[in-house]
CSV table of C-alpha atoms and ligand atoms in Angstrom, one decimal:
chain,number,residue,atom,x,y,z
J,11,MET,CA,0.0,0.0,0.0
J,12,ILE,CA,1.2,3.5,-0.8
J,13,VAL,CA,0.1,6.3,1.4
J,14,THR,CA,0.3,10.0,0.3
J,15,MET,CA,-0.1,12.5,3.1
J,16,LYS,CA,-1.6,15.9,2.5
J,17,LYS,CA,0.7,18.8,1.7
J,18,ASP,CA,2.2,20.5,4.8
J,19,THR,CA,1.2,17.6,7.2
J,20,PRO,CA,3.1,18.1,10.5
J,21,GLN,CA,5.9,15.6,10.9
J,22,GLU,CA,4.4,14.4,14.2
J,23,GLU,CA,1.2,13.4,12.5
J,24,VAL,CA,3.1,11.4,9.9
J,25,LEU,CA,4.9,9.6,12.8
J,26,LYS,CA,1.7,9.0,14.7
J,27,LEU,CA,0.2,7.2,11.7
J,28,LYS,CA,3.3,5.2,11.1
J,29,ASN,CA,3.4,4.1,14.7
J,30,GLU,CA,-0.3,3.0,14.4
J,31,LEU,CA,0.7,0.8,11.4
J,32,GLU,CA,3.7,-0.6,13.1
J,33,LYS,CA,1.5,-1.7,16.0
J,34,LEU,CA,-0.2,-3.8,13.4
J,35,ASN,CA,3.1,-5.6,12.6
J,36,LEU,CA,3.5,-3.6,9.4
J,37,GLN,CA,6.6,-1.7,8.4
J,38,THR,CA,6.8,1.6,6.6
J,39,ARG,CA,9.3,2.8,4.0
J,40,ASP,CA,9.6,6.5,3.0
J,41,ILE,CA,9.4,7.5,-0.6
J,42,THR,CA,11.0,10.9,-0.8
J,43,GLY,CA,9.3,13.6,-2.9
J,44,ASP,CA,9.6,17.3,-3.2
J,45,ASN,CA,6.0,18.3,-2.5
J,46,TYR,CA,4.4,15.3,-0.7
J,47,ILE,CA,5.2,13.0,2.0
J,48,VAL,CA,4.7,9.5,0.6
J,49,PHE,CA,5.4,6.2,2.3
J,50,GLY,CA,4.9,2.5,1.4
J,51,ILE,CA,3.5,-0.1,3.8
J,52,VAL,CA,5.2,-3.4,3.8
J,53,GLY,CA,4.0,-6.7,5.3
J,54,ASP,CA,0.6,-8.4,5.2
J,55,THR,CA,-1.6,-5.6,4.1
J,56,THR,CA,-4.6,-8.0,3.5
J,57,ILE,CA,-5.5,-7.5,7.1
J,58,LEU,CA,-5.5,-3.7,6.7
J,59,ASP,CA,-8.7,-1.8,5.9
J,60,LYS,CA,-7.8,0.9,3.4
J,61,ASN,CA,-10.5,3.1,5.0
J,62,PHE,CA,-8.8,3.0,8.3
J,63,ILE,CA,-5.9,5.0,6.8
J,64,LEU,CA,-8.2,7.2,4.6
J,65,SER,CA,-10.2,8.3,7.6
J,66,ASN,CA,-7.0,10.1,8.9
J,67,PRO,CA,-7.6,13.8,8.1
J,68,TYR,CA,-4.0,14.2,7.0
J,69,VAL,CA,-4.1,11.4,4.4
J,70,GLU,CA,-4.5,12.5,0.8
J,71,ASN,CA,-4.7,9.2,-0.9
J,72,VAL,CA,-4.1,5.4,-0.4
J,73,THR,CA,-3.3,3.0,-3.2
J,74,ARG,CA,-3.3,-0.8,-2.8
J,75,VAL,CA,-0.5,-2.6,-4.5
J,76,GLN,CA,-1.5,-6.1,-3.3
J,77,ALA,CA,-4.9,-7.5,-3.7
J,78,PRO,CA,-7.0,-7.7,-0.5
J,79,TYR,CA,-7.6,-11.4,-0.9
J,80,LYS,CA,-4.9,-13.8,0.2
J,81,LYS,CA,-6.1,-17.4,0.2
J,82,ALA,CA,-7.8,-17.0,-3.2
J,83,ASN,CA,-4.7,-15.2,-4.6
J,84,ARG,CA,-2.5,-16.9,-7.1
J,85,LEU,CA,0.4,-15.0,-5.9
J,86,PHE,CA,0.6,-17.1,-2.7
J,87,HIS,CA,-0.7,-20.3,-4.3
J,88,PRO,CA,0.7,-20.6,-7.8
J,89,GLU,CA,-0.6,-24.1,-8.6
J,90,ASN,CA,-4.2,-24.6,-9.8
J,91,THR,CA,-6.7,-25.7,-7.1
J,92,ILE,CA,-8.4,-28.9,-8.1
J,93,VAL,CA,-11.8,-29.4,-6.5
J,94,GLU,CA,-12.7,-33.1,-6.3
J,95,VAL,CA,-16.4,-34.1,-6.1
J,96,GLU,CA,-17.1,-37.8,-5.9
J,97,GLY,CA,-14.0,-38.6,-7.9
J,98,ILE,CA,-14.6,-35.9,-10.5
J,99,LYS,CA,-11.8,-33.4,-10.6
J,100,ILE,CA,-12.6,-29.7,-11.4
J,101,GLY,CA,-9.8,-27.3,-12.5
J,102,GLY,CA,-6.2,-27.5,-13.7
J,103,ASN,CA,-6.0,-29.4,-16.9
J,104,ASN,CA,-8.7,-31.9,-16.0
J,105,PRO,CA,-11.6,-32.6,-18.4
J,106,ILE,CA,-14.1,-29.7,-18.6
J,107,VAL,CA,-16.9,-30.5,-16.4
J,108,ILE,CA,-20.4,-30.4,-17.8
J,109,ILE,CA,-23.2,-29.9,-15.3
J,110,GLY,CA,-26.7,-30.0,-16.7
J,111,GLY,CA,-30.2,-30.1,-15.4
J,112,PRO,CA,-33.3,-28.2,-14.8
J,113,CYS,CA,-33.5,-24.8,-13.1
J,114,SER,CA,-36.0,-26.2,-10.6
J,115,ILE,CA,-36.7,-29.7,-9.5
J,116,GLU,CA,-40.4,-30.1,-10.2
J,117,SER,CA,-41.3,-33.8,-9.8
J,118,GLU,CA,-39.7,-37.2,-9.7
J,119,LYS,CA,-40.7,-37.9,-13.3
J,120,GLN,CA,-39.3,-34.6,-14.5
J,121,LEU,CA,-36.0,-34.9,-12.7
J,122,MET,CA,-35.4,-38.6,-13.6
J,123,GLU,CA,-36.1,-38.0,-17.3
J,124,ILE,CA,-33.8,-35.0,-17.5
J,125,ALA,CA,-31.1,-36.7,-15.5
J,126,LYS,CA,-31.1,-39.6,-17.9
J,127,GLU,CA,-31.0,-37.2,-20.9
J,128,VAL,CA,-28.1,-35.1,-19.6
J,129,LYS,CA,-26.2,-38.2,-18.6
J,130,ASN,CA,-26.6,-39.7,-22.1
J,131,ALA,CA,-25.5,-36.4,-23.6
J,132,GLY,CA,-22.2,-36.4,-21.6
J,133,ALA,CA,-22.9,-34.4,-18.5
J,134,VAL,CA,-21.1,-35.6,-15.4
J,135,MET,CA,-23.1,-33.8,-12.8
J,136,LEU,CA,-26.8,-32.9,-12.3
J,137,ARG,CA,-28.0,-29.4,-11.3
J,138,GLY,CA,-31.4,-28.7,-9.9
J,139,GLY,CA,-32.9,-26.1,-7.6
J,140,ALA,CA,-34.8,-27.2,-4.6
J,141,TYR,CA,-34.9,-23.7,-2.9
J,142,LYS,CA,-35.4,-21.1,-5.5
J,143,PRO,CA,-34.5,-17.4,-5.3
J,144,ARG,CA,-37.5,-15.9,-7.2
J,145,THR,CA,-38.2,-12.2,-7.7
J,146,SER,CA,-41.9,-12.7,-7.0
J,147,PRO,CA,-43.1,-14.3,-3.8
J,148,TYR,CA,-46.0,-15.8,-5.8
J,149,ALA,CA,-43.6,-17.7,-8.2
J,150,PHE,CA,-42.8,-21.3,-7.6
J,151,GLN,CA,-40.4,-21.4,-4.6
J,152,GLY,CA,-39.0,-24.9,-5.1
J,153,MET,CA,-39.7,-28.4,-3.6
J,154,GLY,CA,-37.4,-27.9,-0.6
J,155,ILE,CA,-36.0,-31.0,1.0
J,156,ALA,CA,-38.2,-33.2,-1.1
J,157,GLY,CA,-36.3,-31.9,-4.1
J,158,LEU,CA,-32.9,-32.6,-2.6
J,159,LEU,CA,-34.0,-36.2,-1.9
J,160,LEU,CA,-35.0,-36.6,-5.5
J,161,MET,CA,-31.5,-35.3,-6.5
J,162,GLU,CA,-30.0,-38.0,-4.3
J,163,LYS,CA,-32.3,-40.6,-6.0
J,164,ALA,CA,-31.2,-39.4,-9.5
J,165,LYS,CA,-27.6,-39.7,-8.3
J,166,LYS,CA,-28.1,-43.3,-7.3
J,167,GLU,CA,-29.9,-44.1,-10.6
J,168,TYR,CA,-27.5,-42.3,-13.0
J,169,GLY,CA,-24.3,-41.7,-11.0
J,170,LEU,CA,-24.5,-38.0,-11.3
J,171,PRO,CA,-23.3,-36.0,-8.3
J,172,SER,CA,-25.6,-33.0,-7.5
J,173,VAL,CA,-25.4,-29.2,-7.5
J,174,SER,CA,-28.1,-27.3,-5.7
J,175,GLU,CA,-28.5,-23.8,-4.3
J,176,MET,CA,-28.6,-23.2,-0.6
J,177,MET,CA,-30.3,-19.9,0.5
J,178,ALA,CA,-30.4,-20.1,4.2
J,179,VAL,CA,-27.9,-21.0,6.9
J,180,ASP,CA,-30.4,-23.2,8.8
J,181,LYS,CA,-30.4,-25.6,5.9
J,182,ILE,CA,-26.7,-26.4,6.0
J,183,ASP,CA,-27.2,-29.9,7.6
J,184,GLU,CA,-29.7,-30.8,4.9
J,185,PHE,CA,-27.2,-29.9,2.2
J,186,ILE,CA,-24.2,-31.6,3.9
J,187,GLU,CA,-26.2,-34.8,4.0
J,188,HIS,CA,-28.0,-34.7,0.6
J,189,CYS,CA,-26.1,-32.5,-1.8
J,190,ASP,CA,-22.6,-32.8,-3.3
J,191,ILE,CA,-21.8,-29.2,-4.4
J,192,ILE,CA,-23.5,-26.3,-2.5
J,193,GLN,CA,-24.4,-23.5,-4.9
J,194,ILE,CA,-24.3,-19.9,-3.5
J,195,GLY,CA,-26.5,-18.0,-5.9
J,196,ALA,CA,-25.8,-14.6,-7.5
J,197,ARG,CA,-28.2,-12.9,-5.1
J,198,ASN,CA,-26.4,-14.3,-2.1
J,199,MET,CA,-22.8,-13.7,-3.2
J,200,GLN,CA,-22.4,-11.2,-0.4
J,201,ASN,CA,-24.5,-13.0,2.2
J,202,PHE,CA,-21.6,-13.2,4.6
J,203,ASP,CA,-23.4,-15.4,7.1
J,204,LEU,CA,-24.0,-17.9,4.4
J,205,LEU,CA,-20.4,-17.7,3.2
J,206,LYS,CA,-19.2,-18.2,6.8
J,207,ALA,CA,-21.5,-21.2,7.2
J,208,VAL,CA,-20.3,-23.0,4.1
J,209,GLY,CA,-16.7,-22.0,5.0
J,210,LYS,CA,-16.9,-24.1,8.2
J,211,THR,CA,-17.7,-27.2,6.2
J,212,ASN,CA,-15.5,-29.1,3.7
J,213,LYS,CA,-18.3,-29.4,1.0
J,214,PRO,CA,-17.4,-28.0,-2.4
J,215,VAL,CA,-19.0,-24.6,-3.0
J,216,LEU,CA,-20.0,-23.2,-6.3
J,217,LEU,CA,-19.9,-19.4,-5.8
J,218,LYS,CA,-21.7,-17.5,-8.4
J,219,ARG,CA,-20.7,-14.0,-9.3
J,220,GLY,CA,-23.2,-11.4,-8.0
J,221,LEU,CA,-25.5,-9.5,-10.4
J,222,SER,CA,-23.6,-6.3,-10.0
J,223,ASN,CA,-20.3,-7.3,-8.4
J,224,THR,CA,-16.7,-6.7,-9.4
J,225,ILE,CA,-14.2,-9.5,-9.8
J,226,GLU,CA,-12.5,-8.3,-6.7
J,227,GLU,CA,-15.7,-8.5,-4.6
J,228,TRP,CA,-16.4,-11.9,-6.0
J,229,LEU,CA,-12.9,-13.1,-4.9
J,230,MET,CA,-13.3,-11.5,-1.5
J,231,SER,CA,-16.5,-13.6,-1.1
J,232,ALA,CA,-14.4,-16.7,-2.1
J,233,GLU,CA,-11.9,-15.5,0.5
J,234,TYR,CA,-14.7,-15.5,3.2
J,235,ILE,CA,-15.3,-19.2,2.5
J,236,MET,CA,-11.6,-20.1,2.4
J,237,ALA,CA,-10.8,-18.0,5.5
J,238,GLY,CA,-13.2,-20.4,7.3
J,239,GLY,CA,-11.1,-23.3,6.3
J,240,ASN,CA,-12.9,-24.5,3.2
J,241,GLU,CA,-10.7,-24.2,0.1
J,242,ASN,CA,-13.1,-26.2,-2.2
J,243,VAL,CA,-14.4,-23.2,-4.0
J,244,ILE,CA,-15.5,-23.2,-7.7
J,245,LEU,CA,-16.2,-19.8,-9.2
J,246,CYS,CA,-19.1,-19.4,-11.5
J,247,GLU,CA,-19.7,-16.5,-13.9
J,248,ARG,CA,-23.4,-16.1,-14.8
J,249,GLY,CA,-23.6,-12.7,-16.4
J,250,ILE,CA,-23.8,-9.3,-14.9
J,251,ARG,CA,-26.3,-6.5,-15.0
J,252,THR,CA,-25.6,-3.9,-17.8
J,253,PHE,CA,-27.8,-1.5,-19.7
J,254,GLU,CA,-28.4,-4.1,-22.4
J,255,LYS,CA,-31.9,-5.4,-22.6
J,256,TYR,CA,-31.7,-7.9,-25.4
J,257,THR,CA,-30.1,-10.4,-23.1
J,258,ARG,CA,-31.1,-11.2,-19.5
J,259,ASN,CA,-27.6,-10.4,-18.3
J,260,THR,CA,-24.3,-9.6,-20.0
J,261,LEU,CA,-21.9,-12.6,-20.1
J,262,ASP,CA,-18.4,-11.3,-19.1
J,263,LEU,CA,-16.2,-14.0,-20.6
J,264,SER,CA,-13.1,-12.0,-19.9
J,265,VAL,CA,-13.3,-13.2,-16.3
J,266,ILE,CA,-11.9,-16.5,-17.4
J,267,PRO,CA,-8.4,-15.3,-18.2
J,268,ILE,CA,-8.6,-12.7,-15.5
J,269,ILE,CA,-9.5,-15.3,-12.8
J,270,LYS,CA,-6.9,-17.6,-14.0
J,271,LYS,CA,-4.3,-14.8,-13.7
J,272,LYS,CA,-5.4,-13.6,-10.2
J,273,SER,CA,-6.6,-16.8,-8.6
J,274,HIS,CA,-5.9,-20.5,-8.6
J,275,LEU,CA,-9.5,-21.4,-8.2
J,276,PRO,CA,-11.4,-23.2,-10.9
J,277,ILE,CA,-13.8,-21.1,-13.0
J,278,ILE,CA,-17.0,-22.3,-14.7
J,279,ILE,CA,-19.5,-20.5,-16.9
J,280,ASP,CA,-23.3,-20.5,-16.8
J,281,PRO,CA,-24.4,-19.4,-20.2
J,282,SER,CA,-28.1,-20.0,-19.4
J,283,HIS,CA,-28.6,-17.3,-16.7
J,284,ALA,CA,-26.0,-15.2,-18.6
J,285,THR,CA,-28.1,-14.9,-21.7
J,286,GLY,CA,-31.7,-15.8,-20.7
J,287,LYS,CA,-32.4,-17.2,-24.1
J,288,TRP,CA,-31.9,-20.8,-25.1
J,289,ASP,CA,-30.8,-20.0,-28.7
J,290,LEU,CA,-27.8,-18.0,-27.3
J,291,VAL,CA,-26.6,-20.7,-24.9
J,292,GLU,CA,-24.7,-22.9,-27.3
J,293,SER,CA,-22.5,-20.1,-28.8
J,294,MET,CA,-21.7,-18.7,-25.4
J,295,ALA,CA,-20.9,-22.1,-24.0
J,296,LEU,CA,-18.6,-22.9,-26.9
J,297,ALA,CA,-16.9,-19.5,-26.5
J,298,ALA,CA,-16.4,-20.2,-22.8
J,299,ILE,CA,-14.7,-23.5,-23.6
J,300,ALA,CA,-12.5,-21.7,-26.1
J,301,ALA,CA,-11.6,-19.1,-23.4
J,302,GLY,CA,-10.4,-21.8,-21.0
J,303,ALA,CA,-13.4,-22.4,-18.7
J,304,ASP,CA,-13.1,-25.4,-16.3
J,305,GLY,CA,-16.7,-26.3,-16.7
J,306,LEU,CA,-20.2,-25.3,-17.8
J,307,LEU,CA,-23.5,-25.1,-15.8
J,308,ILE,CA,-26.4,-25.4,-18.2
J,309,GLU,CA,-30.1,-25.5,-17.7
J,310,VAL,CA,-31.8,-28.4,-19.5
J,311,HIS,CA,-35.5,-29.2,-19.5
J,312,ASN,CA,-37.4,-31.9,-21.4
J,313,LYS,CA,-40.3,-29.6,-21.8
J,314,PRO,CA,-39.0,-26.0,-21.6
J,315,GLU,CA,-42.4,-24.6,-22.4
J,316,GLU,CA,-43.8,-26.2,-19.2
J,317,ALA,CA,-40.9,-25.4,-17.0
J,318,MET,CA,-41.8,-23.8,-13.6
J,319,SER,CA,-38.8,-21.5,-13.9
J,320,ASP,CA,-36.4,-20.3,-16.5
J,321,GLY,CA,-38.0,-22.2,-19.5
J,322,PRO,CA,-37.0,-19.6,-22.1
J,323,GLN,CA,-33.3,-20.2,-21.4
J,324,SER,CA,-33.5,-24.0,-21.0
J,325,LEU,CA,-32.0,-26.2,-23.7
J,326,LYS,CA,-33.9,-29.3,-24.9
J,327,PRO,CA,-31.8,-32.5,-24.3
J,328,GLU,CA,-31.0,-32.9,-28.0
J,329,ASN,CA,-29.6,-29.3,-28.2
J,330,PHE,CA,-27.6,-29.9,-25.1
J,331,ALA,CA,-26.2,-33.1,-26.6
J,332,ASN,CA,-25.2,-31.2,-29.8
J,333,LEU,CA,-23.5,-28.5,-27.8
J,334,ILE,CA,-21.4,-31.1,-26.0
J,335,LYS,CA,-20.4,-32.7,-29.3
J,336,LYS,CA,-19.2,-29.3,-30.7
J,337,GLY,CA,-17.6,-28.5,-27.3
J,338,ARG,CA,-15.4,-31.6,-27.4
J,339,LYS,CA,-13.9,-30.4,-30.7
J,340,ILE,CA,-13.1,-27.0,-29.3
J,341,ALA,CA,-11.7,-28.5,-26.1
J,342,GLU,CA,-9.4,-30.8,-28.2
J,343,VAL,CA,-7.8,-27.7,-29.8
J,344,LEU,CA,-6.9,-26.5,-26.3
J,345,GLY,CA,-5.5,-29.9,-25.3
J,346,ARG,CA,-8.4,-30.6,-23.0
J,347,LYS,CA,-11.2,-33.1,-22.9
J,348,ILE,CA,-14.9,-33.1,-22.0
S,1,PEP,C1,-29.9,-20.9,-10.7
S,1,PEP,O1,-28.8,-21.4,-10.9
S,1,PEP,O2,-31.0,-21.4,-11.0
S,1,PEP,C2,-29.9,-19.4,-10.3
S,1,PEP,C3,-30.9,-18.9,-9.6
S,1,PEP,O3,-28.8,-18.8,-10.6
S,1,PEP,P1,-28.3,-17.3,-10.3
S,1,PEP,O4,-28.0,-17.2,-8.8
S,1,PEP,O5,-27.1,-17.2,-11.1
S,1,PEP,O6,-29.4,-16.4,-10.8
S,2,MN,MN1,-32.4,-20.8,-13.3
């Protein structure tokens, strides 16, 4: 961190601030200038709140040199993190993981049919929402625990580990028992109690990027989970809010190389929520593979027109299968498999 003091700050005020910082086990180094007093802070500045220094009335400006996240930072952990779920490895140069399934679990028949289809198409995991974050309180809210039990049944039948969204801390035991990857949805990316709760477990967590969050905020949320002791974090980009109305969200594919540079965590792409339109899903999924994604999370429904949520963005099983076929060819160019 580089601190610039206001012009004509009395020397004793500079010393006072430096002493405060030294009490936090940090060292300061002067950078001599003609007009301003500038010094660098050396040591573990991740523990330091920039605003603590900025609130000093003699401080003109504070610039971070080192990112505020530590455990999620590639600088301190150069090798890729591989998250293992029931023998499936996510991240590094492992095969690109395809997760398919409905937005919501609606019935046993619906889930079993879709599970069979996504399995035949080449998916290795099943997604399905049991607790749904809906904009309207009158919309279908999900089947709850009954839905998670159906996911378990589908896993037994088709060997597909499950991914499902947890919205409340009090459901943690349910998810630990009945779910393989806990999804933290976009709307809850900064629900810090939820992050702390999953941080205390060793369950893999799929952390979606918030609707309007920066990459740094997203990595800070990963840091919350990791700071609790759980390093099994998979990042998932699902589009962000912009002024654009043609698509539901704007898919920020540049996060793939950025995350790979800044972090060692695996990154997967959800082209379904990112676009909101089924006919845009394939091209964005293929682009994500080309950009180096470690996996895809795609909504698939056997009857999208009857889906209880997100029908317009759900792929029919045959389109999902075609997407995977094309994806395999792109993956090959990059020396990866699906
Ligand atoms: C979902 O995966 O069904 C979902 C609600 O996702 P998001 O949190 O990205 O909107
Ligand atoms: Mn959905």
